[in-house]
C-alpha atoms as one frame of an Amber mdcrd trajectory, in Angstrom:
protein
 117.703-210.885 182.844 113.995-210.542 182.581 112.368-211.579 179.293 111.233
-208.014 178.605 114.704-206.647 178.975 116.042-209.302 176.577 113.523-208.277
 173.908 114.464-204.612 174.261 118.153-205.443 173.955 117.564-207.464 170.773
 115.466-204.635 169.278 118.237-202.088 169.925 120.778-204.439 168.345 118.700
-204.742 165.139 118.096-200.942 164.947 114.302-201.264 165.096 112.695-198.205
 166.690 110.439-198.755 169.608 106.665-198.742 169.218 106.318-195.179 170.499
 108.842-193.898 167.970 107.036-195.682 165.142 103.731-194.057 166.120 105.410
-190.636 166.337 106.960-191.084 162.844 103.592-192.106 161.357 101.914-189.060
 162.883 104.589-186.686 161.590 104.223-188.002 158.008 100.470-187.681 158.215
 100.725-184.132 159.528 103.055-183.274 156.635 100.402-184.322 154.097  97.737
-182.434 155.967  99.889-179.309 155.911 100.391-179.698 152.176  96.643-180.021
 151.472  95.471-177.237 153.786  98.336-175.112 155.120  97.627-172.947 158.095
  96.420-169.481 157.172  95.268-170.548 153.682  91.583-170.194 154.467  90.841
-173.934 154.120  90.500-176.813 156.551  90.349-180.582 156.237  87.496-182.811
 157.270  87.937-186.580 157.316  85.050-188.994 156.934  84.951-192.754 156.657
  85.834-192.984 152.944  86.953-189.527 151.838  88.950-186.464 152.782  87.225
-183.091 152.221  88.973-179.718 151.744  86.491-177.059 152.878  86.827-173.253
 152.891  86.750-171.255 156.091  84.862-170.184 158.177  84.543-173.576 159.728
  86.050-175.745 162.347  89.757-175.692 162.769  91.605-178.506 161.029  90.625
-181.745 162.650  93.539-183.369 164.425  93.669-187.120 164.422  94.157-188.437
 167.870  96.502-191.316 168.481  95.011-194.227 170.340  95.524-194.012 174.042
  98.289-196.179 175.364  98.988-197.220 178.857 101.527-194.958 180.599 104.973
-196.406 180.473 106.940-196.701 183.677 109.498-193.982 184.275 113.051-195.123
 183.884 115.615-194.102 186.401 119.323-193.816 186.170 121.567-193.341 183.212
 119.145-194.934 180.703 116.590-192.175 181.239 119.254-189.521 180.788 120.630
-191.168 177.621 117.296-191.067 175.763 117.222-187.837 173.633 114.277-185.506
 173.922 112.406-184.742 170.641 113.210-181.300 169.229 110.275-178.884 169.258
 108.772-178.306 165.784 108.906-174.668 164.667 105.543-172.961 164.336 104.633
-171.950 160.780 103.189-168.512 160.251 100.327-167.735 157.830 101.150-168.154
 154.129 101.353-164.740 152.414 100.124-166.176 149.107 101.488-165.912 145.579
  99.818-162.556 144.971 102.134-160.793 147.421 105.220-162.319 145.851 104.561
-160.896 142.336 106.366-157.599 141.687 104.045-154.629 141.458 105.174-153.781
 137.892 104.363-157.293 136.647 100.967-157.232 138.362 100.132-153.901 136.700
 101.009-155.374 133.289  98.745-158.370 133.929  95.902-156.072 134.941  96.561
-153.972 131.841  95.954-156.984 129.571  92.586-157.616 131.217  91.617-153.943
 131.122  92.504-153.716 127.427  90.049-156.496 126.558  87.213-155.949 129.069
  87.618-152.370 130.311  88.549-151.113 133.784  85.216-151.879 135.419  84.187
-153.979 137.183  87.517-155.847 137.256  89.672-153.170 138.884  87.059-152.447
 141.534  86.918-156.118 142.508  90.688-156.666 142.289  91.306-153.781 144.703
  89.511-155.753 147.447  91.752-158.836 147.278  94.804-157.629 149.206  96.996
-154.594 149.692  99.294-155.460 146.795  96.358-155.807 144.396  94.908-152.560
 145.736  98.167-150.790 144.882  98.171-152.283 141.385  94.503-151.488 140.712
  95.046-147.887 141.829  97.572-147.086 139.093  96.191-144.220 136.923  97.589
-145.863 133.765  94.908-148.572 134.032  92.013-146.093 134.245  92.064-144.902
 130.630  88.351-145.533 129.908  85.497-144.423 132.137  81.685-144.452 131.897
  79.752-142.444 134.481  76.031-143.106 134.748  74.220-140.503 136.773  72.977
-142.029 140.067  69.230-142.485 140.360  68.728-141.812 136.653  65.049-141.344
 135.936  64.199-140.279 139.474  62.574-136.911 140.281  64.688-133.818 139.669
  65.576-132.970 143.280  66.673-136.494 144.181  68.706-136.807 141.004  70.453
-133.474 141.558  71.402-134.431 145.137  72.783-137.766 143.978  74.829-136.074
 141.252  76.324-133.628 143.779  77.212-136.500 146.099  78.970-138.384 143.299
  80.706-135.195 142.217  82.215-134.905 145.711  83.790-138.340 145.299  85.029
-137.468 141.833  86.889-134.463 143.226  89.285-136.933 144.848  89.176-139.603
 142.136  90.016-137.312 139.223  93.544-136.315 140.357  94.342-139.624 142.095
  92.870-142.234 139.728  91.773-140.650 136.443  94.730-138.380 135.694  95.528
-140.414 132.551  91.936-140.761 131.358  91.540-140.958 127.565  87.888-141.860
 126.875  85.004-140.520 128.952  81.280-141.267 128.611  78.584-139.437 130.582
  75.042-140.817 130.605  71.897-139.132 131.970  73.679-136.235 133.680  71.254
-133.329 134.049  72.458-130.679 136.510  76.188-131.188 137.178  77.630-131.484
 133.658  79.533-128.202 133.810  81.251-128.865 137.209  82.101-132.400 136.116
  83.631-131.328 132.799  85.517-128.617 134.673  87.123-131.331 136.821  87.988
-133.255 133.661  89.615-130.207 132.086  91.713-129.617 135.228  92.962-133.167
 135.801  92.641-135.140 132.516  94.885-133.512 129.884  95.148-136.738 127.856
  91.447-136.961 127.030  90.874-137.967 123.385  87.150-138.866 123.223  84.124
-137.392 124.981  80.647-138.895 124.667  77.585-137.208 126.145  74.425-139.326
 126.008  71.147-137.778 127.185  72.926-134.956 129.028  71.622-131.436 129.643
  73.231-128.138 130.490  76.163-128.218 128.046  77.105-124.592 127.401  79.541
-123.041 124.887  81.897-122.117 127.742  81.969-125.740 128.890  83.050-127.159
 125.525  85.522-124.350 124.823  87.105-124.828 128.249  87.472-128.552 127.541
  88.931-127.941 124.075  91.617-125.633 125.485  92.557-127.880 128.417  92.680
-131.161 126.442  94.958-130.680 123.416  94.571-134.330 122.342  90.762-134.290
 122.194  89.835-135.287 118.621  86.465-137.120 118.930  83.142-135.738 120.180
  79.853-137.635 120.401  76.860-135.581 121.561  74.059-137.590 119.990  70.793
-137.583 121.977  71.996-134.685 124.161  70.596-131.169 124.363  73.464-129.072
 123.021  72.906-125.840 121.131  74.544-125.316 117.762  76.365-122.240 119.105
  78.165-124.451 121.631  79.249-126.876 118.890  80.397-124.051 116.609  82.421
-122.496 119.435  84.000-125.860 120.143  84.855-126.402 116.461  86.481-122.970
 116.260  88.867-124.017 119.031  89.386-127.746 118.313  88.372-127.983 114.634
  91.867-128.406 113.118  92.470-131.603 115.119  88.955-133.102 115.027  88.708
-136.541 113.413  85.306-137.907 114.481  82.062-136.088 115.169  78.650-137.588
 115.993  75.633-135.250 116.023  71.855-135.492 116.177  70.081-133.925 113.232
  67.872-130.933 114.022  66.911-127.601 112.542  70.232-126.176 113.784  72.374
-128.710 111.927  72.568-126.570 108.785  74.956-124.088 110.416  77.216-126.920
 111.601  77.348-128.583 108.169  78.093-125.195 106.618  81.019-124.734 108.997
  82.326-128.188 108.127  82.130-127.435 104.417  84.082-124.241 105.080  87.237
-126.223 105.978  86.565-126.002 109.700  87.777-129.588 110.251  90.320-130.518
 107.559  91.251-133.821 109.275  87.674-135.019 109.815  87.296-138.750 109.096
  83.836-139.588 110.475  80.779-137.327 110.503  77.488-138.936 111.456  74.175
-137.076 111.613  71.220-139.130 112.901  67.116-138.021 112.698  80.727-140.281
 108.413  85.377-138.052 106.833  86.127-141.519 105.805  82.426-141.965 106.418
  79.780-139.277 105.867  76.165-140.318 106.322  73.392-137.768 105.837  70.172
-139.789 105.879  66.715-138.464 104.961  67.734-134.810 104.930  65.668-132.249
 103.047  68.082-130.387 100.784  66.395-127.130  99.855  68.072-125.182  97.033
  68.662-121.527  97.887  69.501-119.113  95.065  72.645-117.129  95.684  73.254
-113.687  94.251  77.025-114.071  94.263  79.471-116.703  93.123  79.976-119.571
  95.554  83.574-120.445  96.307  84.429-124.114  96.691  85.523-125.308 100.100
  88.562-127.549 100.542  86.153-130.479 100.845  87.101-133.838 102.371  90.362
-135.193 100.938  90.275-138.356 103.056  86.626-139.250 102.404  86.021-142.926
 101.584  82.251-143.334 102.094  79.408-140.939 101.328  75.760-141.748 101.983
  73.013-139.312 100.974  70.264-141.936 100.839  66.667-140.864 101.260  63.367
-142.723 101.249  61.613-139.784  99.574  62.417-137.493  96.696  64.967-134.836
  97.616  66.780-131.949  95.939  70.329-133.349  95.920  71.716-132.338  92.536
  74.938-132.665  90.616  76.033-129.274  91.943  75.635-130.289  95.576  77.379
-133.589  94.966  80.246-131.837  93.208  80.732-129.407  96.101  80.978-132.320
  98.524  83.272-134.560  96.463  85.337-132.213  94.325  88.448-133.088  96.367
  87.753-136.722  97.387  89.842-138.978  95.128  89.806-141.890  97.587  86.035
-142.439  97.576  85.111-146.144  97.704  81.365-146.144  98.495  78.709-143.780
  97.124  75.098-144.264  98.237  72.644-141.999  96.415  69.455-144.018  96.778
  66.459-141.772  96.349  68.467-138.965  94.714  66.556-138.819  91.450  68.184
-135.572  90.282  71.683-137.057  90.052  72.659-137.835  86.451  75.392-140.100
  85.015  77.138-137.035  83.605  77.424-135.536  87.083  78.836-138.793  88.452
  81.293-139.077  85.572  82.887-135.736  86.562  83.735-136.890  90.092  87.483
-137.194  90.821  87.290-140.717  92.295  88.660-143.345  89.904  88.324-146.585
  91.898  84.742-146.594  93.161  83.760-150.012  94.530  80.098-149.580  95.528
  77.569-147.414  93.675  73.931-147.348  94.826  71.539-145.351  92.646  68.323
-147.234  93.376  65.012-145.372  93.488  62.761-147.053  96.060  59.195-146.150
  96.950  58.737-143.851  93.947  55.924-144.163  91.430  56.590-144.602  87.726
  55.269-141.094  87.069  58.196-139.600  88.998  60.898-141.646  87.240  62.220
-139.769  84.230  63.688-141.452  81.176  67.454-141.155  81.386  70.450-141.823
  79.239  74.140-142.083  79.914  74.450-145.236  82.030  77.451-146.381  79.891
  79.389-143.461  81.396  79.181-145.143  84.806  80.336-148.606  83.788  83.034
-147.377  81.392  84.634-145.371  84.211  84.344-147.880  87.060  83.878-151.340
  85.488  87.417-152.277  86.615  86.673-151.572  90.305  82.893-151.866  90.858
  81.901-154.676  93.200  78.287-153.624  93.804  76.030-151.764  91.358  72.442
-150.814  92.147  70.361-149.316  89.306  66.945-150.417  90.585  64.074-148.207
  89.459  66.193-146.077  87.134  64.555-145.084  83.834  67.391-145.930  81.455
  66.181-147.124  78.028  66.888-150.640  76.737  69.706-149.692  74.372  71.369
-147.596  77.033  71.402-150.462  79.552  72.703-152.839  76.881  75.729-150.646
  76.229  76.318-150.135  79.972  76.432-153.856  80.770  78.548-154.560  77.693
  81.377-152.592  79.332  81.947-155.434  81.805  82.952-157.773  78.964  85.396
-155.355  77.313  87.864-154.768  80.164  91.387-154.625  78.710  93.686-157.417
  79.792  92.868-160.912  80.945  91.486-159.944  84.372  87.803-160.453  85.121
  85.561-157.680  86.494  85.240-157.800  90.292  81.439-157.312  90.111  79.677
-159.527  92.683  76.266-157.809  93.102  74.016-156.364  90.369  70.567-154.938
  91.121  68.405-154.249  88.046  65.046-154.370  89.795  62.294-152.477  87.961
  64.483-151.471  84.992  63.916-151.942  81.243  66.483-154.703  81.000  65.817
-157.329  78.286  66.952-160.969  77.962  69.564-159.991  75.395  70.885-157.245
  77.667  71.754-159.679  80.453  72.562-162.847  78.546  74.023-161.839  75.161
  74.648-158.116  74.632  75.591-157.443  71.008  78.582-159.458  69.879  80.177
-159.679  73.319  79.825-162.384  75.930  77.105-161.993  78.546  77.599-159.951
  81.680  76.980-163.104  83.712  79.722-165.119  82.032  82.079-162.106  82.038
  81.768-161.757  85.850  82.540-165.160  87.412  82.357-163.629  90.892  78.724
-162.502  90.482  76.766-163.859  93.468  73.647-161.676  93.475  71.406-160.706
  90.555  68.050-158.986  91.084  65.640-159.040  88.146  62.397-158.417  90.048
  59.652-156.346  88.341  61.533-156.234  85.021  58.649-155.998  82.548  60.704
-156.937  79.510  61.691-160.346  80.894  59.643-163.555  80.516  57.466-164.748
  83.359  59.123-167.011  85.856  62.469-165.226  85.649  61.551-161.993  87.401
  63.122-162.643  90.757  66.333-162.286  92.733  69.068-164.903  92.286  71.673
-165.679  94.917  74.649-167.943  94.368  76.574-168.872  91.235  74.424-171.934
  90.478  71.147-169.995  90.553  72.618-167.232  88.382  73.948-169.779  85.859
  70.486-171.359  85.672  69.034-167.904  85.000  71.504-167.436  82.136  70.450
-170.726  80.542  66.778-169.803  80.787  67.391-166.383  79.269  69.309-167.910
  76.364  66.435-170.288  75.586  63.958-167.404  75.670  65.848-165.297  73.108
  64.097-166.678  69.974  60.649-166.121  71.414  61.641-162.653  72.554  62.815
-161.754  69.070
């Protein structure tokens, strides 16, 4: 037997595969790792260099195949030995990987998208997700995800003809989108729409019955018929924001006649026509109103820098139902106005839940008028008079009425510029040290700027402890421009340490002051 044949016989006896089989096994293991790193159809390919293996995204060269070193052709065997050697089974071809996105059920994918939409809004996420694959397109097209929409007029700021053409072109697309995508729309914002507001809101009224909030910013052409049509078609509409838009008061009044009983929030821009709207609101037009904001709310009602002009009436004025749910009222003004106790009483005669009352600049309001208000747990009271000369500040009395009524709940008190006399202020601040029970007053901010407060008023009123020591939570004390205080102490103090230092200085100044 030839030496080569002897070696092959020994190798078969030991079970050692031949050299060709070993090379084929090594290549199959290597191909398995390559398929794991960059499977076919995944959009990636492998590139091998001398010391590293790179995974690169397509487009690029097809995965590099390592070539086995060339070997000399082996002689063909004849006879039964050639027939006994088994032929390698062909490896099945793998199709392109469908990806994990196609394996997620559509309902689960919609819920995942809903979490993202709830935090960041529908756009631009849904528009980008719809381009990933067909399954994501189906999920992103669900109307339940499109509950908030903001439409900015195309070519805003361009000349009128170009802008009108662009609005008509977008309106054509919206004719398909409204019934197929926005049928469950709840909040809609239109910005810079000039000529196609009525056709657009008509589409909304036909296909969006669940609309709850409508905001029109810098929009023109809003007619009474438009708003009334929307109020009738959208029974859940309870919030309207038309600030900075050209809308006539007749359109708003017509809308309130139809949707007033369910209105909760209303944002308007103050103009000469606002008086009729406020009069309708005071006439119980919107009994559930929580926010009313007029800019130059009814948990919040802010009427800033309005000129209240008293008009004599020849007949008795009947009180309106008012605002039972009102929690904040702001009538602040930087100039002298005509807000009186009568006006304040008409606004708040049925508001027992009031927490914040801002009457800065309302010099005609008296402590007696405030004492008659139905609210019993007022937390913030601002009566400061800013920007007014001393000649316009009248000498007042009755500040003890304020602190005796609300000393148990007041957290912020602003009396800056008020003309209360020294004895009156002393009795008012003494109320904070005579609260029944062991609880301390919650007062944390006290503004006495420009008042007639004296060292004894702040530090040691009568036989009671000082207002500073009676209110351990006091963190802000303003004593600027107080003429009756010694020099060096007329400033604002922030923090408990600074306020305690002020108390010590006031106590040492008492003998000299007397």
